[in-house]
Amino acid sequence: MASDINSVILVGRLTRDAELSYLPSGTAALAFSIAVNRSKKEGEQWVEEANFFDISYISKSAENFKQYLVKGKQVGIQGSLKQDRWQDKESGQNRSKIKIMASSVQLLGGRAESGGAGGYGNQGYGASGYQAGGRPAYVPQQGQGPADPYGGDGAGFPEDVPF
């Protein structure tokens, strides 16, 4: 029997600053939205289409991470889809909304884009030296890390790789 898969990976820009709240258990929760652009062809022209996604990030590191999640900041999100269901009080109709429950949030973009927010830029790390998903930050220095069969620094990597 095949198991179900519910996994999402997105890269986009925040449409508003993250809002911090706390669950009854005391755990910090961040709520924010991102816009993810995609190009599609209409006739002979390519046009940009924006898709907007609501994100919830519940984690012990959310409180410290909030200051870096500001409008316009590019982020990478890994998580799963969650459907909220409720009944509209006015019409009595059933309603639903799908949002993304982030398990990992990474800051992307350069230092200049971060507006001087600690210089964590494209490393994807919060102020504590940990990724937002709670994993320790590891940034290999030149000459460290796994062996690269194409020359150690990626410079000899073949250019015809299909990705």
GROMACS .gro file of C-alpha atoms in nm:
model
  163
    1MET     CA    1   0.000   0.000   0.000
    2ALA     CA    2   0.138   0.339  -0.100
    3SER     CA    3   0.165   0.608   0.164
    4ASP     CA    4   0.039   0.960   0.111
    5ILE     CA    5   0.277   1.249   0.058
    6ASN     CA    6   0.216   1.604   0.177
    7SER     CA    7   0.527   1.810   0.112
    8VAL     CA    8   0.576   2.166  -0.015
    9ILE     CA    9   0.889   2.361  -0.108
   10LEU     CA   10   0.852   2.727  -0.207
   11VAL     CA   11   1.075   3.027  -0.263
   12GLY     CA   12   0.908   3.365  -0.255
   13ARG     CA   13   0.899   3.710  -0.098
   14LEU     CA   14   0.713   3.816   0.213
   15THR     CA   15   0.407   4.028   0.139
   16ARG     CA   16   0.397   4.164   0.496
   17ASP     CA   17   0.602   4.151   0.815
   18ALA     CA   18   0.562   3.830   1.015
   19GLU     CA   19   0.318   3.846   1.307
   20LEU     CA   20   0.416   3.676   1.633
   21SER     CA   21   0.165   3.507   1.862
   22TYR     CA   22   0.179   3.234   2.125
   23LEU     CA   23  -0.008   2.906   2.152
   24PRO     CA   24  -0.172   2.816   2.486
   25SER     CA   25   0.130   2.591   2.547
   26GLY     CA   26   0.355   2.900   2.530
   27THR     CA   27   0.519   2.801   2.198
   28ALA     CA   28   0.585   3.091   1.961
   29ALA     CA   29   0.399   3.097   1.628
   30LEU     CA   30   0.470   3.317   1.328
   31ALA     CA   31   0.214   3.398   1.061
   32PHE     CA   32   0.313   3.556   0.730
   33SER     CA   33   0.236   3.544   0.359
   34ILE     CA   34   0.463   3.503   0.061
   35ALA     CA   35   0.421   3.579  -0.307
   36VAL     CA   36   0.564   3.324  -0.547
   37ASN     CA   37   0.597   3.434  -0.909
   38ARG     CA   38   0.589   3.205  -1.206
   39SER     CA   39   0.620   3.274  -1.576
   40LYS     CA   40   0.365   3.144  -1.820
   41LYS     CA   41   0.328   3.188  -2.190
   42GLU     CA   42   0.023   3.372  -2.321
   43GLY     CA   43   0.031   3.369  -2.698
   44GLU     CA   44   0.379   3.475  -2.799
   45GLN     CA   45   0.464   3.658  -2.474
   46TRP     CA   46   0.576   3.541  -2.134
   47VAL     CA   47   0.390   3.699  -1.843
   48GLU     CA   48   0.451   3.686  -1.469
   49GLU     CA   49   0.178   3.543  -1.249
   50ALA     CA   50   0.188   3.587  -0.873
   51ASN     CA   51   0.052   3.326  -0.633
   52PHE     CA   52   0.002   3.411  -0.267
   53PHE     CA   53   0.039   3.163   0.020
   54ASP     CA   54  -0.031   3.196   0.393
   55ILE     CA   55   0.241   3.041   0.609
   56SER     CA   56   0.237   2.931   0.974
   57TYR     CA   57   0.566   2.858   1.147
   58ILE     CA   58   0.544   2.714   1.497
   59SER     CA   59   0.879   2.666   1.665
   60LYS     CA   60   1.087   2.756   1.968
   61SER     CA   61   1.307   2.964   1.734
   62ALA     CA   62   1.012   3.159   1.588
   63GLU     CA   63   1.040   3.437   1.847
   64ASN     CA   64   1.402   3.515   1.757
   65PHE     CA   65   1.343   3.462   1.386
   66LYS     CA   66   1.061   3.720   1.359
   67GLN     CA   67   1.291   4.021   1.324
   68TYR     CA   68   1.432   3.883   0.997
   69LEU     CA   69   1.095   3.809   0.835
   70VAL     CA   70   1.007   4.151   0.697
   71LYS     CA   71   0.808   4.256   0.393
   72GLY     CA   72   1.001   4.203   0.069
   73LYS     CA   73   1.251   3.954   0.216
   74GLN     CA   74   1.307   3.644   0.004
   75VAL     CA   75   1.261   3.316   0.191
   76GLY     CA   76   1.266   2.945   0.124
   77ILE     CA   77   0.989   2.743   0.287
   78GLN     CA   78   0.968   2.370   0.340
   79GLY     CA   79   0.658   2.223   0.498
   80SER     CA   80   0.320   2.066   0.441
   81LEU     CA   81  -0.031   2.171   0.343
   82LYS     CA   82  -0.306   2.203   0.604
   83GLN     CA   83  -0.673   2.263   0.534
   84ASP     CA   84  -0.869   2.469   0.787
   85ARG     CA   85  -1.247   2.421   0.778
   86TRP     CA   86  -1.520   2.629   0.941
   87GLN     CA   87  -1.880   2.732   0.898
   88ASP     CA   88  -1.949   3.091   0.795
   89LYS     CA   89  -2.146   3.259   1.075
   90GLU     CA   90  -2.344   3.485   0.840
   91SER     CA   91  -2.436   3.246   0.557
   92GLY     CA   92  -2.400   2.912   0.736
   93GLN     CA   93  -2.196   2.780   0.440
   94ASN     CA   94  -1.899   2.554   0.491
   95ARG     CA   95  -1.570   2.729   0.414
   96SER     CA   96  -1.212   2.611   0.390
   97LYS     CA   97  -0.867   2.753   0.335
   98ILE     CA   98  -0.539   2.580   0.265
   99LYS     CA   99  -0.226   2.714   0.432
  100ILE     CA  100   0.131   2.595   0.460
  101MET     CA  101   0.266   2.469   0.790
  102ALA     CA  102   0.637   2.546   0.763
  103SER     CA  103   0.883   2.302   0.916
  104SER     CA  104   1.182   2.500   0.788
  105VAL     CA  105   1.226   2.865   0.693
  106GLN     CA  106   1.545   2.990   0.534
  107LEU     CA  107   1.640   3.349   0.466
  108LEU     CA  108   1.758   3.406   0.111
  109GLY     CA  109   1.902   3.708  -0.070
  110GLY     CA  110   2.210   3.911  -0.003
  111ARG     CA  111   2.324   4.135   0.278
  112ALA     CA  112   2.211   4.451   0.101
  113GLU     CA  113   1.859   4.311   0.074
  114SER     CA  114   1.843   4.227   0.443
  115GLY     CA  115   1.859   4.596   0.534
  116GLY     CA  116   2.141   4.535   0.781
  117ALA     CA  117   1.941   4.280   0.977
  118GLY     CA  118   2.243   4.116   1.129
  119GLY     CA  119   2.400   4.017   0.799
  120TYR     CA  120   2.250   3.669   0.787
  121GLY     CA  121   2.153   3.724   0.422
  122ASN     CA  122   2.172   3.419   0.199
  123GLN     CA  123   2.304   3.184   0.465
  124GLY     CA  124   1.954   3.092   0.577
  125TYR     CA  125   2.030   3.112   0.949
  126GLY     CA  126   1.864   3.289   1.238
  127ALA     CA  127   2.047   3.491   1.498
  128SER     CA  128   2.131   3.185   1.706
  129GLY     CA  129   2.343   3.018   1.437
  130TYR     CA  130   2.071   2.763   1.369
  131GLN     CA  131   1.853   2.727   1.065
  132ALA     CA  132   1.493   2.817   1.134
  133GLY     CA  133   1.405   2.446   1.115
  134GLY     CA  134   1.612   2.393   1.430
  135ARG     CA  135   1.911   2.227   1.261
  136PRO     CA  136   2.261   2.356   1.338
  137ALA     CA  137   2.405   2.591   1.082
  138TYR     CA  138   2.693   2.448   0.880
  139VAL     CA  139   2.880   2.662   0.633
  140PRO     CA  140   3.180   2.474   0.492
  141GLN     CA  141   3.490   2.683   0.448
  142GLN     CA  142   3.685   2.656   0.126
  143GLY     CA  143   3.863   2.322   0.117
  144GLN     CA  144   3.634   2.169   0.383
  145GLY     CA  145   3.324   1.956   0.354
  146PRO     CA  146   3.252   1.655   0.135
  147ALA     CA  147   3.494   1.569  -0.140
  148ASP     CA  148   3.402   1.724  -0.476
  149PRO     CA  149   3.489   1.485  -0.760
  150TYR     CA  150   3.506   1.782  -1.000
  151GLY     CA  151   3.783   1.983  -0.841
  152GLY     CA  152   3.703   2.070  -0.480
  153ASP     CA  153   3.546   2.411  -0.534
  154GLY     CA  154   3.279   2.325  -0.791
  155ALA     CA  155   3.475   2.504  -1.063
  156GLY     CA  156   3.528   2.181  -1.258
  157PHE     CA  157   3.161   2.083  -1.244
  158PRO     CA  158   3.034   1.991  -1.593
  159GLU     CA  159   2.822   2.261  -1.754
  160ASP     CA  160   2.590   2.017  -1.932
  161VAL     CA  161   2.419   1.896  -1.613
  162PRO     CA  162   2.043   1.919  -1.674
  163PHE     CA  163   1.961   2.114  -1.356
   0.00000   0.00000   0.00000
